[in-house]
PDB file of C-alpha atoms in Angstrom:
ATOM      1  CA  GLN A   1       0.516 159.043 -50.819  1.00 92.00           C
ATOM      2  CA  VAL A   2       4.074 157.761 -50.997  1.00 96.00           C
ATOM      3  CA  GLN A   3       6.051 157.967 -47.773  1.00 97.00           C
ATOM      4  CA  LEU A   4       9.617 157.078 -46.903  1.00 97.00           C
ATOM      5  CA  VAL A   5      10.108 156.639 -43.176  1.00 96.00           C
ATOM      6  CA  GLU A   6      13.585 156.256 -41.716  1.00 96.00           C
ATOM      7  CA  SER A   7      14.328 154.708 -38.349  1.00 96.00           C
ATOM      8  CA  GLY A   8      17.334 153.537 -36.375  1.00 97.00           C
ATOM      9  CA  GLY A   9      19.245 156.748 -35.895  1.00 95.00           C
ATOM     10  CA  GLY A  10      20.647 157.786 -32.542  1.00 97.00           C
ATOM     11  CA  SER A  11      23.783 158.489 -30.571  1.00 98.00           C
ATOM     12  CA  VAL A  12      26.740 156.145 -30.339  1.00 98.00           C
ATOM     13  CA  GLN A  13      30.377 156.302 -29.364  1.00 98.00           C
ATOM     14  CA  ALA A  14      33.129 156.108 -31.935  1.00 98.00           C
ATOM     15  CA  GLY A  15      33.711 152.535 -33.024  1.00 98.00           C
ATOM     16  CA  GLY A  16      30.106 151.588 -32.435  1.00 98.00           C
ATOM     17  CA  SER A  17      27.391 150.489 -34.847  1.00 98.00           C
ATOM     18  CA  LEU A  18      23.932 151.552 -35.920  1.00 98.00           C
ATOM     19  CA  ARG A  19      21.468 150.136 -38.409  1.00 98.00           C
ATOM     20  CA  LEU A  20      19.174 152.446 -40.325  1.00 98.00           C
ATOM     21  CA  SER A  21      15.965 151.298 -41.982  1.00 98.00           C
ATOM     22  CA  CYS A  22      13.769 153.007 -44.553  1.00 98.00           C
ATOM     23  CA  LEU A  23      10.272 151.766 -45.274  1.00 97.00           C
ATOM     24  CA  VAL A  24       8.537 152.831 -48.471  1.00 97.00           C
ATOM     25  CA  SER A  25       4.755 152.845 -48.247  1.00 95.00           C
ATOM     26  CA  GLY A  26       1.783 154.065 -50.217  1.00 94.00           C
ATOM     27  CA  SER A  27       3.106 153.320 -53.688  1.00 90.00           C
ATOM     28  CA  THR A  28       1.725 151.037 -56.377  1.00 88.00           C
ATOM     29  CA  TYR A  29       4.607 151.833 -58.705  1.00 92.00           C
ATOM     30  CA  ALA A  30       8.067 150.289 -58.947  1.00 92.00           C
ATOM     31  CA  THR A  31      10.747 151.294 -56.463  1.00 93.00           C
ATOM     32  CA  ASN A  32      13.880 151.322 -58.574  1.00 95.00           C
ATOM     33  CA  CYS A  33      17.052 152.998 -57.292  1.00 96.00           C
ATOM     34  CA  MET A  34      17.294 153.562 -53.551  1.00 97.00           C
ATOM     35  CA  GLY A  35      19.960 155.264 -51.542  1.00 97.00           C
ATOM     36  CA  TRP A  36      21.181 156.835 -48.352  1.00 98.00           C
ATOM     37  CA  PHE A  37      22.404 160.410 -48.272  1.00 98.00           C
ATOM     38  CA  ARG A  38      23.638 162.544 -45.400  1.00 98.00           C
ATOM     39  CA  GLN A  39      23.954 166.216 -44.643  1.00 98.00           C
ATOM     40  CA  VAL A  40      25.758 168.266 -42.044  1.00 97.00           C
ATOM     41  CA  PRO A  41      24.582 171.844 -41.381  1.00 93.00           C
ATOM     42  CA  GLY A  42      26.405 174.240 -43.672  1.00 94.00           C
ATOM     43  CA  LYS A  43      27.547 171.519 -46.043  1.00 96.00           C
ATOM     44  CA  GLU A  44      26.121 169.993 -49.192  1.00 96.00           C
ATOM     45  CA  ARG A  45      24.219 166.738 -49.043  1.00 97.00           C
ATOM     46  CA  GLU A  46      26.358 163.773 -50.060  1.00 97.00           C
ATOM     47  CA  ALA A  47      25.582 160.281 -51.250  1.00 98.00           C
ATOM     48  CA  VAL A  48      26.610 157.633 -48.745  1.00 98.00           C
ATOM     49  CA  ALA A  49      25.422 154.401 -50.367  1.00 98.00           C
ATOM     50  CA  THR A  50      23.103 153.679 -53.249  1.00 97.00           C
ATOM     51  CA  THR A  51      21.618 150.553 -54.797  1.00 97.00           C
ATOM     52  CA  THR A  52      20.063 149.444 -58.030  1.00 95.00           C
ATOM     53  CA  LYS A  53      16.763 147.598 -57.913  1.00 93.00           C
ATOM     54  CA  ASP A  54      18.630 144.284 -58.052  1.00 93.00           C
ATOM     55  CA  GLY A  55      20.924 145.265 -55.207  1.00 90.00           C
ATOM     56  CA  SER A  56      24.155 146.391 -56.858  1.00 95.00           C
ATOM     57  CA  ALA A  57      25.708 148.902 -54.460  1.00 96.00           C
ATOM     58  CA  ASN A  58      27.918 151.980 -54.683  1.00 97.00           C
ATOM     59  CA  TYR A  59      29.577 153.589 -51.685  1.00 98.00           C
ATOM     60  CA  ALA A  60      31.235 156.879 -50.904  1.00 98.00           C
ATOM     61  CA  ASP A  61      34.967 156.402 -50.412  1.00 98.00           C
ATOM     62  CA  SER A  62      34.660 157.653 -46.833  1.00 98.00           C
ATOM     63  CA  VAL A  63      32.404 154.739 -45.814  1.00 98.00           C
ATOM     64  CA  LYS A  64      33.753 151.839 -47.893  1.00 98.00           C
ATOM     65  CA  GLY A  65      34.518 148.853 -45.731  1.00 98.00           C
ATOM     66  CA  ARG A  66      32.493 150.231 -42.814  1.00 98.00           C
ATOM     67  CA  PHE A  67      28.942 150.649 -44.153  1.00 98.00           C
ATOM     68  CA  THR A  68      26.780 148.064 -45.906  1.00 98.00           C
ATOM     69  CA  VAL A  69      23.620 148.921 -47.813  1.00 98.00           C
ATOM     70  CA  SER A  70      20.975 146.288 -48.529  1.00 97.00           C
ATOM     71  CA  ARG A  71      17.357 146.140 -49.545  1.00 96.00           C
ATOM     72  CA  ASP A  72      14.408 143.788 -49.176  1.00 96.00           C
ATOM     73  CA  ASN A  73      12.217 144.429 -52.204  1.00 94.00           C
ATOM     74  CA  ALA A  74       9.454 142.210 -50.848  1.00 94.00           C
ATOM     75  CA  LYS A  75       9.235 144.460 -47.795  1.00 95.00           C
ATOM     76  CA  ASN A  76       9.968 147.672 -49.733  1.00 94.00           C
ATOM     77  CA  THR A  77      12.664 148.420 -47.191  1.00 97.00           C
ATOM     78  CA  LEU A  78      16.202 149.769 -47.474  1.00 98.00           C
ATOM     79  CA  TYR A  79      18.834 149.242 -44.799  1.00 98.00           C
ATOM     80  CA  LEU A  80      22.178 150.765 -43.908  1.00 98.00           C
ATOM     81  CA  GLN A  81      24.423 148.870 -41.519  1.00 98.00           C
ATOM     82  CA  MET A  82      27.004 151.289 -40.146  1.00 98.00           C
ATOM     83  CA  ASP A  83      29.985 149.831 -38.330  1.00 98.00           C
ATOM     84  CA  SER A  84      33.193 151.371 -36.972  1.00 98.00           C
ATOM     85  CA  LEU A  85      31.448 154.709 -36.783  1.00 98.00           C
ATOM     86  CA  LYS A  86      33.544 157.862 -36.625  1.00 98.00           C
ATOM     87  CA  PRO A  87      32.671 161.347 -35.331  1.00 98.00           C
ATOM     88  CA  GLU A  88      32.801 162.596 -38.931  1.00 97.00           C
ATOM     89  CA  ASP A  89      29.842 160.301 -39.715  1.00 98.00           C
ATOM     90  CA  THR A  90      27.655 162.581 -37.603  1.00 98.00           C
ATOM     91  CA  ALA A  91      24.889 163.949 -39.841  1.00 98.00           C
ATOM     92  CA  VAL A  92      21.228 163.735 -40.699  1.00 98.00           C
ATOM     93  CA  TYR A  93      20.773 160.660 -42.859  1.00 98.00           C
ATOM     94  CA  TYR A  94      18.121 160.668 -45.570  1.00 98.00           C
ATOM     95  CA  CYS A  95      16.620 157.789 -47.485  1.00 98.00           C
ATOM     96  CA  ALA A  96      15.721 158.368 -51.132  1.00 98.00           C
ATOM     97  CA  ALA A  97      13.949 156.358 -53.800  1.00 97.00           C
ATOM     98  CA  GLU A  98      13.198 156.572 -57.484  1.00 97.00           C
ATOM     99  CA  ILE A  99       9.595 155.433 -57.860  1.00 96.00           C
ATOM    100  CA  ARG A 100       8.186 155.145 -61.395  1.00 94.00           C
ATOM    101  CA  PRO A 101       5.407 153.340 -63.278  1.00 93.00           C
ATOM    102  CA  TRP A 102       8.109 151.274 -65.012  1.00 90.00           C
ATOM    103  CA  VAL A 103      10.753 148.899 -63.670  1.00 92.00           C
ATOM    104  CA  VAL A 104      14.445 149.687 -64.125  1.00 88.00           C
ATOM    105  CA  VAL A 105      16.961 146.983 -63.244  1.00 88.00           C
ATOM    106  CA  GLY A 106      20.733 147.271 -63.057  1.00 88.00           C
ATOM    107  CA  ARG A 107      20.975 151.025 -63.196  1.00 88.00           C
ATOM    108  CA  HIS A 108      22.205 153.469 -60.558  1.00 88.00           C
ATOM    109  CA  CYS A 109      20.473 156.852 -60.309  1.00 93.00           C
ATOM    110  CA  PHE A 110      21.964 160.316 -60.162  1.00 92.00           C
ATOM    111  CA  GLU A 111      20.908 162.287 -57.096  1.00 93.00           C
ATOM    112  CA  GLY A 112      18.529 164.392 -59.176  1.00 93.00           C
ATOM    113  CA  GLU A 113      16.642 161.311 -60.311  1.00 95.00           C
ATOM    114  CA  TYR A 114      15.456 160.396 -56.842  1.00 97.00           C
ATOM    115  CA  ASN A 115      11.892 161.666 -56.655  1.00 96.00           C
ATOM    116  CA  TYR A 116      10.959 160.724 -53.104  1.00 97.00           C
ATOM    117  CA  TRP A 117      12.834 161.516 -49.897  1.00 98.00           C
ATOM    118  CA  GLY A 118      12.389 160.714 -46.238  1.00 97.00           C
ATOM    119  CA  GLN A 119      12.390 163.251 -43.449  1.00 97.00           C
ATOM    120  CA  GLY A 120      15.800 162.218 -42.174  1.00 97.00           C
ATOM    121  CA  THR A 121      17.151 160.627 -39.028  1.00 97.00           C
ATOM    122  CA  GLN A 122      19.943 162.043 -36.880  1.00 98.00           C
ATOM    123  CA  VAL A 123      23.108 160.031 -36.338  1.00 98.00           C
ATOM    124  CA  THR A 124      25.528 161.381 -33.735  1.00 98.00           C
ATOM    125  CA  VAL A 125      28.923 159.769 -33.103  1.00 98.00           C
ATOM    126  CA  SER A 126      30.891 160.981 -30.117  1.00 98.00           C
ATOM    127  CA  SER A 127      34.629 160.600 -29.658  1.00 94.00           C
TER     128      SER A 127
END
């Protein structure tokens, strides 16, 4: 059974940093696109940072220059380094992956193409 398990969330003051991790386990298929999404109660989920299998990254405008997404394919792990955090970054952060029997390199996924999601980890930034 495929599982995505996030860790690293917590509470921090504005200007601080957190590093999220997402471990993919239980899959014998290829982990292609991976990404971080976030959601605030009453609002739609939004993409924060996404990567292709070979590590090409896209970022939401609101986090460019502050967040860095990376992945270690050998460890099947996705990371999100969040620096200069702001109160508006407060949300539940979700890891997502597109896992298929075939390998796809160099292609970003639309949100609807992610077929596995983690349970989420809370990030709270206080002013």
